[in-house]
Coordinates of C-alpha atoms and ligand atoms in Angstrom, one line a residue:
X969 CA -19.0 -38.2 -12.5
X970 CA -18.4 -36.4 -9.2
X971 CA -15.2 -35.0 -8.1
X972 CA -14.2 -35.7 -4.6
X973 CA -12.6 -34.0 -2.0
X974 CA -12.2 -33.8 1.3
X975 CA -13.9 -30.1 2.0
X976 CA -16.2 -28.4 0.0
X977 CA -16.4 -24.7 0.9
X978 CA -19.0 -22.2 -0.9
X979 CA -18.6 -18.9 -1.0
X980 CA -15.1 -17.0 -1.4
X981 CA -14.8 -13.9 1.2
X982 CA -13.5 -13.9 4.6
X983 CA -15.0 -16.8 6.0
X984 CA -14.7 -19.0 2.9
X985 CA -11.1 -18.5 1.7
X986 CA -9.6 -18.7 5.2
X987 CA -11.6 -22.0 6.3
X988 CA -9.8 -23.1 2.4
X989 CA -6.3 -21.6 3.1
X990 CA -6.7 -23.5 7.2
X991 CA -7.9 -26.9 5.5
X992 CA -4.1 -28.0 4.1
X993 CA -2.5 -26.9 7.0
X994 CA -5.0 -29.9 8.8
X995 CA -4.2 -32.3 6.0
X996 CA -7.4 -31.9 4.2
X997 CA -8.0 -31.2 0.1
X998 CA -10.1 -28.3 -0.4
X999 CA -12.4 -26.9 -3.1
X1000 CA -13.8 -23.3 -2.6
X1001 CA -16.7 -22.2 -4.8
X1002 CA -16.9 -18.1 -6.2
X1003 CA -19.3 -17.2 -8.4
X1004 CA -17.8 -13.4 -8.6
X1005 CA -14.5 -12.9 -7.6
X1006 CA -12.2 -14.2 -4.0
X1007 CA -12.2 -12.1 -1.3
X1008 CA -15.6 -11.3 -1.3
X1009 CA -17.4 -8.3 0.2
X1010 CA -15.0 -7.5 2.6
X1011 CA -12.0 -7.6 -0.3
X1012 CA -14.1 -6.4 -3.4
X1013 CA -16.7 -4.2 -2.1
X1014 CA -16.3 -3.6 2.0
X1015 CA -13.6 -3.0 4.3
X1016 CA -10.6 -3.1 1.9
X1017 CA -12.3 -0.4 -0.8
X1018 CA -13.8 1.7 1.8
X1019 CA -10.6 2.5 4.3
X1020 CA -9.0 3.6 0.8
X1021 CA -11.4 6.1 0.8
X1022 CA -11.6 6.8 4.3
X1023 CA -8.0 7.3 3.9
X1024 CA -7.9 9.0 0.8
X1025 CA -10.1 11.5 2.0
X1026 CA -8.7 11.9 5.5
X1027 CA -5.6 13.4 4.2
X1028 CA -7.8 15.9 2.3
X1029 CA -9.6 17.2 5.1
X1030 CA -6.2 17.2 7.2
X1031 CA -4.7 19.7 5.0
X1032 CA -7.5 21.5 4.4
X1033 CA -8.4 22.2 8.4
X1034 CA -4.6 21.9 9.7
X1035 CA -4.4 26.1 10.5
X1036 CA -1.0 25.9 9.8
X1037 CA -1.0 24.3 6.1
X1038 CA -0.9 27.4 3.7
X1039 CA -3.4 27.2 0.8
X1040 CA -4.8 23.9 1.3
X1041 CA -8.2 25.1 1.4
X1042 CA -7.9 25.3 -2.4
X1043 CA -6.6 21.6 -2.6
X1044 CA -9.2 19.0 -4.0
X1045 CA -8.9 15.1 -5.0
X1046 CA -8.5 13.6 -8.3
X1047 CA -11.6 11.4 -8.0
X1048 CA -10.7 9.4 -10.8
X1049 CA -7.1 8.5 -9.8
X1050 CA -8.3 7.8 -6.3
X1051 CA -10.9 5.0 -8.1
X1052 CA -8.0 3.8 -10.0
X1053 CA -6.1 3.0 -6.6
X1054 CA -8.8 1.4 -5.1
X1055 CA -9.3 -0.7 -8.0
X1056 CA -5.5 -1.5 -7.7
X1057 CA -5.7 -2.0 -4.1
X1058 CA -8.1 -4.5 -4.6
X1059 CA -6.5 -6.4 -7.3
X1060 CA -3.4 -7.1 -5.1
X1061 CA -5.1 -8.5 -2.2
X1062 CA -7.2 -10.7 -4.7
X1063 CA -4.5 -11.9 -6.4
X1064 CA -2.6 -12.6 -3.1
X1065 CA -5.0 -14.7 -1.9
X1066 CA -5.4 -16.4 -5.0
X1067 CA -1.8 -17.1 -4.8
X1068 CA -1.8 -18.8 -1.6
X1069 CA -4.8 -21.0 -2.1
X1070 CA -2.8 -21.7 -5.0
X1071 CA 0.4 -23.0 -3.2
X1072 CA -2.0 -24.7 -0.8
X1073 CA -3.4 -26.7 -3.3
X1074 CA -7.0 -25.6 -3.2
X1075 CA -8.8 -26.2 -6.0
X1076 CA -10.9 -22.5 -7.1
X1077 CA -14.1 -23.3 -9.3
X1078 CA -15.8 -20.5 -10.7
X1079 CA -19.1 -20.9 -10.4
X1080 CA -22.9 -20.6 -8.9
X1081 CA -22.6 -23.5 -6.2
X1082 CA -25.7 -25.2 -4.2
X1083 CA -25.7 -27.7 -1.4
X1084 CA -27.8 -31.1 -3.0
X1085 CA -27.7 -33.0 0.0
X1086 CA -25.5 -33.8 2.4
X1087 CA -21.7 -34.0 1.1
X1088 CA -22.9 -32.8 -2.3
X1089 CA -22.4 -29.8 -3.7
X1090 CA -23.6 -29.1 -7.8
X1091 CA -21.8 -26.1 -9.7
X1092 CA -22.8 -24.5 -12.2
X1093 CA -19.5 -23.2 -14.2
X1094 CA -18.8 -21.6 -17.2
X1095 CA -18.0 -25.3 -18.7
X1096 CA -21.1 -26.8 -17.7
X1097 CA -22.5 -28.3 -14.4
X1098 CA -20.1 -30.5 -12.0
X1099 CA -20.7 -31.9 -9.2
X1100 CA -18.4 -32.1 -6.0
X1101 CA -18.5 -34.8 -3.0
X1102 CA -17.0 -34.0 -0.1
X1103 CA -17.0 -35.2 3.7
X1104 CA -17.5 -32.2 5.1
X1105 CA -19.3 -28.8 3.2
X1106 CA -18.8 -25.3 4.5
X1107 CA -21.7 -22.5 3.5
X1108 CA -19.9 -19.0 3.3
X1109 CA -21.7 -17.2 1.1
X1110 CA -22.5 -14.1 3.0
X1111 CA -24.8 -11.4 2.9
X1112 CA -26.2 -7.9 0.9
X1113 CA -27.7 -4.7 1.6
X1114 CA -31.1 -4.8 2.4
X1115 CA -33.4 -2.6 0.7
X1116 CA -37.2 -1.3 2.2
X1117 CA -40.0 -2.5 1.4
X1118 CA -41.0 0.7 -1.0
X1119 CA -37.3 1.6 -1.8
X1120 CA -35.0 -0.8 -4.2
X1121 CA -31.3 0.2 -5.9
X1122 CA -31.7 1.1 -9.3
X1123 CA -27.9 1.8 -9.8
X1124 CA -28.6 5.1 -10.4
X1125 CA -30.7 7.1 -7.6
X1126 CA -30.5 4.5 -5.0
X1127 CA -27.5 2.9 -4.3
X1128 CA -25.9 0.1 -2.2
X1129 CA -22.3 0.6 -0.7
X1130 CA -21.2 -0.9 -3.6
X1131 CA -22.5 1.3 -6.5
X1132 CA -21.5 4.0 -3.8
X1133 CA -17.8 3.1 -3.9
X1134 CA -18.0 4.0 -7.5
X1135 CA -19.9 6.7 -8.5
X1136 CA -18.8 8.2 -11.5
X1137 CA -19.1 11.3 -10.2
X1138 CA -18.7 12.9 -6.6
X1139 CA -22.7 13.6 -6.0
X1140 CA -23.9 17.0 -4.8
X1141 CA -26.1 15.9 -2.3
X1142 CA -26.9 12.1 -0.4
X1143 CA -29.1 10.8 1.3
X1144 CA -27.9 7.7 3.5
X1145 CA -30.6 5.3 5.6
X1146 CA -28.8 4.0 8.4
X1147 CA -26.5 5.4 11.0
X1148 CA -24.5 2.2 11.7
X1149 CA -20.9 1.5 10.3
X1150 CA -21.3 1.4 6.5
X1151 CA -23.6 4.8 6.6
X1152 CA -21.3 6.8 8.6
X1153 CA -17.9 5.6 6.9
X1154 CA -19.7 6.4 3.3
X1155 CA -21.2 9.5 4.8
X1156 CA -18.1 10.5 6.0
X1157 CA -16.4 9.9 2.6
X1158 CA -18.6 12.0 0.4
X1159 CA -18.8 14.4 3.2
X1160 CA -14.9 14.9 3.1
X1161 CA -15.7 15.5 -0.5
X1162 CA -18.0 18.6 -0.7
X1163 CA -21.4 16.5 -0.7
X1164 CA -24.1 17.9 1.1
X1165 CA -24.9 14.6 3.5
X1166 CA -27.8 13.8 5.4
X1167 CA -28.0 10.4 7.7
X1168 CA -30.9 9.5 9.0
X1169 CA -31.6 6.9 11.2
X1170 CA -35.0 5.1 12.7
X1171 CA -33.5 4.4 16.5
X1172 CA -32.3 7.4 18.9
X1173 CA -28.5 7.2 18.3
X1174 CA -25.9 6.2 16.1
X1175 CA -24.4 2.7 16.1
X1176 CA -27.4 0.8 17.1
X1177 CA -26.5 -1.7 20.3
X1178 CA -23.4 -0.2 21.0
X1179 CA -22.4 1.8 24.4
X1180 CA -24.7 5.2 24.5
X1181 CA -22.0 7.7 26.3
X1182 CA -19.7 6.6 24.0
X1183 CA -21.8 6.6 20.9
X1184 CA -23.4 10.2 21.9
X1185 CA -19.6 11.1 22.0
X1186 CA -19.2 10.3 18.3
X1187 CA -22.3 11.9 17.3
X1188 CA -21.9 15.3 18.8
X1189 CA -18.1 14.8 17.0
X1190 CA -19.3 14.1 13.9
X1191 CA -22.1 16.7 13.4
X1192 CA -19.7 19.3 14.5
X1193 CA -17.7 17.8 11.2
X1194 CA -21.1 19.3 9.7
X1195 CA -22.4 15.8 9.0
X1196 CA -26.1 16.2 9.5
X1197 CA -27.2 13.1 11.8
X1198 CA -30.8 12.9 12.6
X1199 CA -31.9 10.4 15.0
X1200 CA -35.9 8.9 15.3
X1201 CA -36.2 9.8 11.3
X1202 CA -39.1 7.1 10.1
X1203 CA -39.4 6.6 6.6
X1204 CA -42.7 5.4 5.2
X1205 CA -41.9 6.0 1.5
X1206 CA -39.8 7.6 -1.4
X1207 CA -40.1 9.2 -5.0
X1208 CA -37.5 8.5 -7.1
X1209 CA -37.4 10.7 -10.2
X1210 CA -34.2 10.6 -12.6
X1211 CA -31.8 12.4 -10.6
X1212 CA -33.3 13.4 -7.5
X1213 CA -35.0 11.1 -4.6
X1214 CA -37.1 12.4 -1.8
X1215 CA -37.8 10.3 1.3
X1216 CA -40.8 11.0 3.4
X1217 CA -41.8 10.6 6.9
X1218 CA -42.1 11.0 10.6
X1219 CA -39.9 12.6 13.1
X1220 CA -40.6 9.9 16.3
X1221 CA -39.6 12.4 18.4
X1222 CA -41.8 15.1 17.7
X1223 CA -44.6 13.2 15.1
X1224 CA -43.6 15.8 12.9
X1225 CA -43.7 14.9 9.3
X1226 CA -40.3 15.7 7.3
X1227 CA -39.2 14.9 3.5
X1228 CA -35.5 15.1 2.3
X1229 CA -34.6 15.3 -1.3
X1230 CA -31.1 14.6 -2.9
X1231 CA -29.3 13.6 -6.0
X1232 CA -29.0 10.2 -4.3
X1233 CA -30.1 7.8 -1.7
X1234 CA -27.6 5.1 0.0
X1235 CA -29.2 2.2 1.3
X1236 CA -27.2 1.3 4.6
X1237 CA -30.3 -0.2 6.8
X1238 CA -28.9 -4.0 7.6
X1239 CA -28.2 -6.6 5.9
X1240 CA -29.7 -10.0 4.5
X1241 CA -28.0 -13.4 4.4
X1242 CA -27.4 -15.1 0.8
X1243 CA -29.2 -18.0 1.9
X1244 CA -32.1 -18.5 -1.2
X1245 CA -31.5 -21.2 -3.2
X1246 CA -28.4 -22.4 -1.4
X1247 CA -29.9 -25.8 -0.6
X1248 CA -32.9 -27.8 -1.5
X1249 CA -36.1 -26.1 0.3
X1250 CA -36.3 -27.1 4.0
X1251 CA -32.7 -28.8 3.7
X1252 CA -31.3 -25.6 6.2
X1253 CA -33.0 -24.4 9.2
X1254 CA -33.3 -20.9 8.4
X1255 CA -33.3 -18.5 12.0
X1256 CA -34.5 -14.6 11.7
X1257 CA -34.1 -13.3 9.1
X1258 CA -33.2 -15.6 7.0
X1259 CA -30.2 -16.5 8.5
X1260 CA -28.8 -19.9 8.9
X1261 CA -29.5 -21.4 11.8
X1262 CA -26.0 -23.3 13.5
X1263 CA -24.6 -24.8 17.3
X1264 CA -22.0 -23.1 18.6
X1265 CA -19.2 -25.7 16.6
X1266 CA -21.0 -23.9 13.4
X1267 CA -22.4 -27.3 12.5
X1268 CA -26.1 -27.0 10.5
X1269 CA -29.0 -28.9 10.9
X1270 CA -26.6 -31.7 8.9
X1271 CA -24.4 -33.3 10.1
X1272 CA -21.1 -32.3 8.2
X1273 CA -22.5 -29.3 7.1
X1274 CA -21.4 -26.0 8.5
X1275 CA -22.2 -22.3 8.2
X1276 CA -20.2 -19.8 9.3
X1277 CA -19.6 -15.5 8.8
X1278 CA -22.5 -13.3 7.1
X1279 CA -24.3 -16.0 6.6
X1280 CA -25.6 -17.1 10.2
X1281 CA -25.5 -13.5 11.4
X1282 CA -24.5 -11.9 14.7
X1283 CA -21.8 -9.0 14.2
X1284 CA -21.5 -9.1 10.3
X1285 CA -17.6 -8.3 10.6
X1286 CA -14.9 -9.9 8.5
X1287 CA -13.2 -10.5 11.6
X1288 CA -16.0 -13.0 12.9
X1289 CA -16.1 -15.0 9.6
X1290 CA -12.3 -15.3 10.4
X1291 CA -13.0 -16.6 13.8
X1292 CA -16.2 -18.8 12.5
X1293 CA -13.9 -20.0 9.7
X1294 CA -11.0 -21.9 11.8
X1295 CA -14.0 -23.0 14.5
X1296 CA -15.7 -25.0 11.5
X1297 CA -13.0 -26.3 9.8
X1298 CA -11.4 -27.7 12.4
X1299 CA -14.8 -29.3 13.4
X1300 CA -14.6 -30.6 10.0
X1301 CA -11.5 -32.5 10.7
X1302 CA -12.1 -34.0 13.9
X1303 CA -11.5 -31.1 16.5
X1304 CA -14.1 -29.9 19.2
X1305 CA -13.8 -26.0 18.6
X1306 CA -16.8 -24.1 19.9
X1307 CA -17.0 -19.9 18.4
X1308 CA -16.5 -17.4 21.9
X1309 CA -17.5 -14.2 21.1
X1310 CA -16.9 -12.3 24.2
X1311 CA -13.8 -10.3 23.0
X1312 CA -14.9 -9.6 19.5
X1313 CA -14.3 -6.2 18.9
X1314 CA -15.7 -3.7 16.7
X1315 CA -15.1 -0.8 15.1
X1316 CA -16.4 2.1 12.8
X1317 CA -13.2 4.1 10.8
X1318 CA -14.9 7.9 10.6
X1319 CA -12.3 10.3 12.2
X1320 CA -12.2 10.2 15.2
X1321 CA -12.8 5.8 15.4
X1322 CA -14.9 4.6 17.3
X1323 CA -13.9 0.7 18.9
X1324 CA -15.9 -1.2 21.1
X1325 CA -15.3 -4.5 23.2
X1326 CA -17.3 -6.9 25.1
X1327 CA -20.4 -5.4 26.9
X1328 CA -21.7 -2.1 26.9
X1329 CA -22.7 -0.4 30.1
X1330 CA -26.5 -0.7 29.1
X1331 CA -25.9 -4.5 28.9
X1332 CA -23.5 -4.8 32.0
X1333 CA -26.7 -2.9 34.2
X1334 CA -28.7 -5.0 32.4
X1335 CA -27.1 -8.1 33.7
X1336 CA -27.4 -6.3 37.1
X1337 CA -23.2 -6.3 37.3
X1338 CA -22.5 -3.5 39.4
X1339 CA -20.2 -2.0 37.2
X1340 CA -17.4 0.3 37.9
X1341 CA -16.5 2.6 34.7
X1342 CA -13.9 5.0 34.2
X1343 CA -13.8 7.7 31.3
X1344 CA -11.1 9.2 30.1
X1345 CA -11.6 12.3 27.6
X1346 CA -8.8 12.9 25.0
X1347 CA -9.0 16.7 26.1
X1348 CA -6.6 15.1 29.2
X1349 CA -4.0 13.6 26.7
X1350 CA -1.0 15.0 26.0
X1351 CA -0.9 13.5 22.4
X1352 CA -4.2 14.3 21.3
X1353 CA -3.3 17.9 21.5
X1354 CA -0.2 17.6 20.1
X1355 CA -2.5 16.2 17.3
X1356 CA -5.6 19.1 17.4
X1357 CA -7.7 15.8 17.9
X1358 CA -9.3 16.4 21.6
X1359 CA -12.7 14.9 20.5
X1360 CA -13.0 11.2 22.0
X1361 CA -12.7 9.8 25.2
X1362 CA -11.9 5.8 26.5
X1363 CA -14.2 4.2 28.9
X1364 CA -13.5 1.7 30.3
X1365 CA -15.8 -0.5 32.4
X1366 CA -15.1 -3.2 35.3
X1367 CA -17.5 -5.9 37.3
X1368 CA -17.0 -6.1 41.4
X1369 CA -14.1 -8.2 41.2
X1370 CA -11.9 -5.0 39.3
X1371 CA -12.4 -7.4 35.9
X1372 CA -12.6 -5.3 32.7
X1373 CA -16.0 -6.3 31.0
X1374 CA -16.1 -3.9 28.2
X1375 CA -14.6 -1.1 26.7
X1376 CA -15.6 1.4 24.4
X1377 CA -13.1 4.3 22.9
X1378 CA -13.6 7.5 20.3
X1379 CA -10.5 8.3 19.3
X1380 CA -8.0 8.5 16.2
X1381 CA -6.9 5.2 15.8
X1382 CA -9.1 3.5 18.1
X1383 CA -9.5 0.2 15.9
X1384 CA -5.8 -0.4 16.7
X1385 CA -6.3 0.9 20.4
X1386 CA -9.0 -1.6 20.9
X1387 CA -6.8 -4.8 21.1
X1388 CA -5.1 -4.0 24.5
X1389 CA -8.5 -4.1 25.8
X1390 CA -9.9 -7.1 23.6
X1391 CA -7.3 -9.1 25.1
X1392 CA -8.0 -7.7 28.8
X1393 CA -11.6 -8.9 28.3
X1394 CA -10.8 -12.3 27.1
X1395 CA -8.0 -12.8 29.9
X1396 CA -10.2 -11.2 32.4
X1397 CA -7.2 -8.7 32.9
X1398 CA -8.5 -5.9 36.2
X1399 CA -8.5 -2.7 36.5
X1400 CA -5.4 -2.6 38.2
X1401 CA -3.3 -4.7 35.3
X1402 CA -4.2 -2.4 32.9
X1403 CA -3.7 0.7 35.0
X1404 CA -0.5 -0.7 35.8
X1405 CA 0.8 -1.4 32.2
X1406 CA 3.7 0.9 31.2
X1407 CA 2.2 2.8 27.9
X1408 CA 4.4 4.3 25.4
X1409 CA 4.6 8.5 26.3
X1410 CA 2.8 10.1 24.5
X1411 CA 0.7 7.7 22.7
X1412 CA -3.5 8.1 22.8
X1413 CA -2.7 4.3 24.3
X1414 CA -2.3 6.5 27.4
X1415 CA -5.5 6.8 27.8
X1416 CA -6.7 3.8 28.3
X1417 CA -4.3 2.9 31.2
X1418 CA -5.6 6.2 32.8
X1419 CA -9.5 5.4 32.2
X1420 CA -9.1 2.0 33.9
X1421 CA -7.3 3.7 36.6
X1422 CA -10.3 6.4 36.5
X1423 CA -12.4 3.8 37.6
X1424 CA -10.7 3.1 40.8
X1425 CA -10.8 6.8 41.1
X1426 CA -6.5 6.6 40.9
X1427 CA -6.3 8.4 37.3
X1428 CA -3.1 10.7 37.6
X1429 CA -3.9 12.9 34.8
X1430 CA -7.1 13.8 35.4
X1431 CA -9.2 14.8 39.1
X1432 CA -11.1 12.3 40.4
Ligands
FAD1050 P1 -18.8 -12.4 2.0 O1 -17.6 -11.6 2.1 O2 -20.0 -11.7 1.6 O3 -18.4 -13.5 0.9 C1 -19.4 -14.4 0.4 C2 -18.9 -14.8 -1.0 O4 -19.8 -15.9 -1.4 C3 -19.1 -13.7 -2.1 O5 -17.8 -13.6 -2.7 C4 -20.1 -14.2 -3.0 O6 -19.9 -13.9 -4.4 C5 -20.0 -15.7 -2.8 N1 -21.3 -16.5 -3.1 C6 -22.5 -16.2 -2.6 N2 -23.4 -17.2 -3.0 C7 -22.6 -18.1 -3.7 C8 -23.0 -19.3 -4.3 N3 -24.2 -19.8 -4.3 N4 -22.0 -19.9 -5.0 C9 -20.7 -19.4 -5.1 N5 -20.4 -18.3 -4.5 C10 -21.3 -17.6 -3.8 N6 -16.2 -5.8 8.1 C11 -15.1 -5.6 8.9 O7 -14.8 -6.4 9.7 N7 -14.4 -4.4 8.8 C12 -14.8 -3.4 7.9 O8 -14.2 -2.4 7.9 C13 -15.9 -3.6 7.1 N8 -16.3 -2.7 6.2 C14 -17.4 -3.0 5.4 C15 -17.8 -2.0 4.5 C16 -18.8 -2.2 3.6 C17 -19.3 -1.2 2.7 C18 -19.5 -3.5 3.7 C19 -20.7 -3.8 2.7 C20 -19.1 -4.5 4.6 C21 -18.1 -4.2 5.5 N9 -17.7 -5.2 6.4 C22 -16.6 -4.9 7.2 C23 -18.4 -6.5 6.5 C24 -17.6 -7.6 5.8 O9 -17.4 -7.2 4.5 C25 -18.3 -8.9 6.0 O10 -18.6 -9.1 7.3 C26 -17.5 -10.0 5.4 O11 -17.2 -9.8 4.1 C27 -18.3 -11.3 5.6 O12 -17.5 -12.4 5.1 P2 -18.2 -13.7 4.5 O13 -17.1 -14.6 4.1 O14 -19.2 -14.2 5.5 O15 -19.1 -13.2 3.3

């Protein structure tokens, strides 16, 4: 017999358990679908488990190049305790969200789930198969690491982020594929570490798609950290022997062959959607790549049907399945929500941050806005030196009517920077508003008040 509710969601990370903990608050009784543990990529294996890295390892490179620390170039980190904290970090964020999909009734089934047809989703548990009916179904099962076509993890040599996260052992050397967010925060971690890191990456900077000044600013940062970052690296294949992998290619700047060996390779080249076997062949309209192909109210090819976060691409951010998740559950109960991504911002934690909102410059001349930008370099900022952290800048970028379009920062902190700007881009805040605003002194913040007033060639700080 089926079980019937009003909203069937698949898949529990970000997009899924937030579309379950919206759907009581609208009334509606809500099953959500795991087949490995709530929370997801972002919770399990992504954002949460990385930044406690990230973190952990920031405050061992601070002592270690603060000049006026004594002895802490002798200081080193208890890998194993760190794993333990992660593992506890984790565990409490599970378990809180368990707790309040608990409280708001949702029903949690363990389980392997598959859309059947419209309204019907089959499970297969550790009981035994059930079957679910529900008026509305919501896909949210996400996405993986991506491996080449000559190069697969073996969870030993090659490695996703995941396996990454928990290496037994701190590797000597690593080789990472990909210079967007996950290679350079992992990069940066083992880096921090004593691992000898190499990044290579296909296209001519870092951070594919994002703002060029402001990305070159990051680069020339990080290689000075003695991350080696090389740009226009082709791979055409790999030998993997037990404990060593080389890659080998071309240089597309020079056509000059090269071949890298290390203890370890890290997959961190993009990302596929979890969209095999999801629903009866030809049931979803699948777009590039495999992803799921939606309108902008996150509604599938069926009606009642929705897809929302990894799983129908875009900016694979936790942030966006949040967004995509109230969009289609409210569509689900009645309301006429369309996603807006204009102000979604983005950011990659290395040290300094890099954070990025609306368009870049590239895409604004594109357009053919005529743009007015203003930088301002942290080498101006009063707290940056107080914090021996003068590497980053905020740009900030404007059309003809003064209205911010974009901005793009390196900086410590920069992902909690970002939101003044985020918010200027979705209010359509000028040049002048945000040059006006009285910032905290001395706060990095600063900085961005004095870029936008850069671009009307007013900064104070700074000639213009
Ligand atoms: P997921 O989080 O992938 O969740 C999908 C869930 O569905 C999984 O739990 C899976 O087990 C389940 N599932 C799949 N198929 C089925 C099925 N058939 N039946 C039942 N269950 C199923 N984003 C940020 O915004 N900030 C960050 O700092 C950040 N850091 C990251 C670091 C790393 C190393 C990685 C890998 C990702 C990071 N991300 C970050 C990206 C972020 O994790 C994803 O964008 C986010 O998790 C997507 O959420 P989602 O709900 O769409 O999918």
């Amino acid at each position: 017999m089926d079980h019937k509710k009003d909203i069937a969601i698949i898949g529990g990370g970000p997009g899924g358990y937030l579309a379950a903990l919206r759907a009581p608050q609208l009334g509606r009784k809500a099953v959500l679908f795991e087949e490995d543990r709530v929370g997801g990529t972002c919770m399990n294996y992504g954002c949460i488990p990385t930044k406690y890295l990230l973190h952990q390892t920031k405050i061992l490179k601070e002592v270690r190049e603060t000049k006026t620390v004594v002895g802490g170039a002798g200081i080193g980190l208890d890998w194993a305790a760190v794993q333990t904290g992660r593992l506890a970090v984790v565990d409490r964020l599970v378990r809180g969200i368990e707790f309040l999909l608990e409280k708001g009734g949702v029903e949690i089934v363990k389980g392997r789930a598959r859309l059947e047809e419209a309204g019907r989703v089959a499970v297969e548990t550790p009981d035994g198969p059930k079957t679910y009916r529900a008026d509305a179904v919501i896909l949210a099962t996400g996405s993986r690491s991506a491996s080449l076509p000559f190069l697969a993890p073996n969870g030993a040599e090659v490695v996703t982020s995941t396996e990454a996260l928990a290496f037994p052992e701190v590797p000597k050397s690593l080789l990472v594929i990909g210079a967007g967010a996950i290679g350079l925060e992992m990069g940066s971690i083992f880096k921090r570490l004593g691992t000898d890191v190499t990044v290579l990456e296909i296209l001519p900077g870092i951070i594919p798609g994002s703002d060029r000044e402001t990305a070159a600013r990051l680069e020339r940062t990080l290689k000075k950290q003695g991350l080696r970052i090389l740009t226009q690296m082709s791979i055409a294949g790999a030998d993997v022997v037990p404990g060593k992998v080389t890659l080998k290619g071309t240089c597309l700047k020079n056509s000059v062959p090269f071949e890298y060996s290390a203890e370890r390779v890290l997959l961190a080249a993009g990302r596929r959607p979890n969209s095999e076997g999801l629903a009866a062949d030809g049931m979803l309209t699948l777009g590039r790549g495999g992803f799921v192909a939606v309108n902008d109210r996150l509604e599938t090819g069926i009606p009642g049907v929705y897809a929302i976060g990894d799983l129908i691409g875009g900016k694979l951010l936790a942030h966006k399945a949040y967004h995509d998740a109230i969009v289609a559950v409210e569509n689900a109960c009645g309301m006429n929500r369309t996603v807006d991504y204009r102000a979604l911002p983005i950011a990659v934690f290395t040290d300094p941050e890099f954070a990025s909102v609306g368009l870049t410059q590239e895409e604004a001349d594109g357009k053919g806005i005529k743009v007015r930008a203003g930088v301002f370099p942290l080498q101006a900022s009063g707290r940056a030196l107080t914090m021996d952290s003068l590497d980053g800048m905020v740009k900030v970028l404007a059309d003809g009517e003064d209205r911010i379009i974009g901005a793009h920062i390196v900086a410590p902190g920069a992902s909690e920077m970002i939101h003044e700007l985020a918010l200027a881009v979705s209010r359509g805040s000028t040049l002048g508003e945000i040059g006006g605003l009285i910032h905290i002194h001395p706060t990095l913040s600063e900085t961005i008040g004095e870029a936008a007033l850069k671009a009307r060639n007013e900064a104070l700080h700074l000639l213009n």
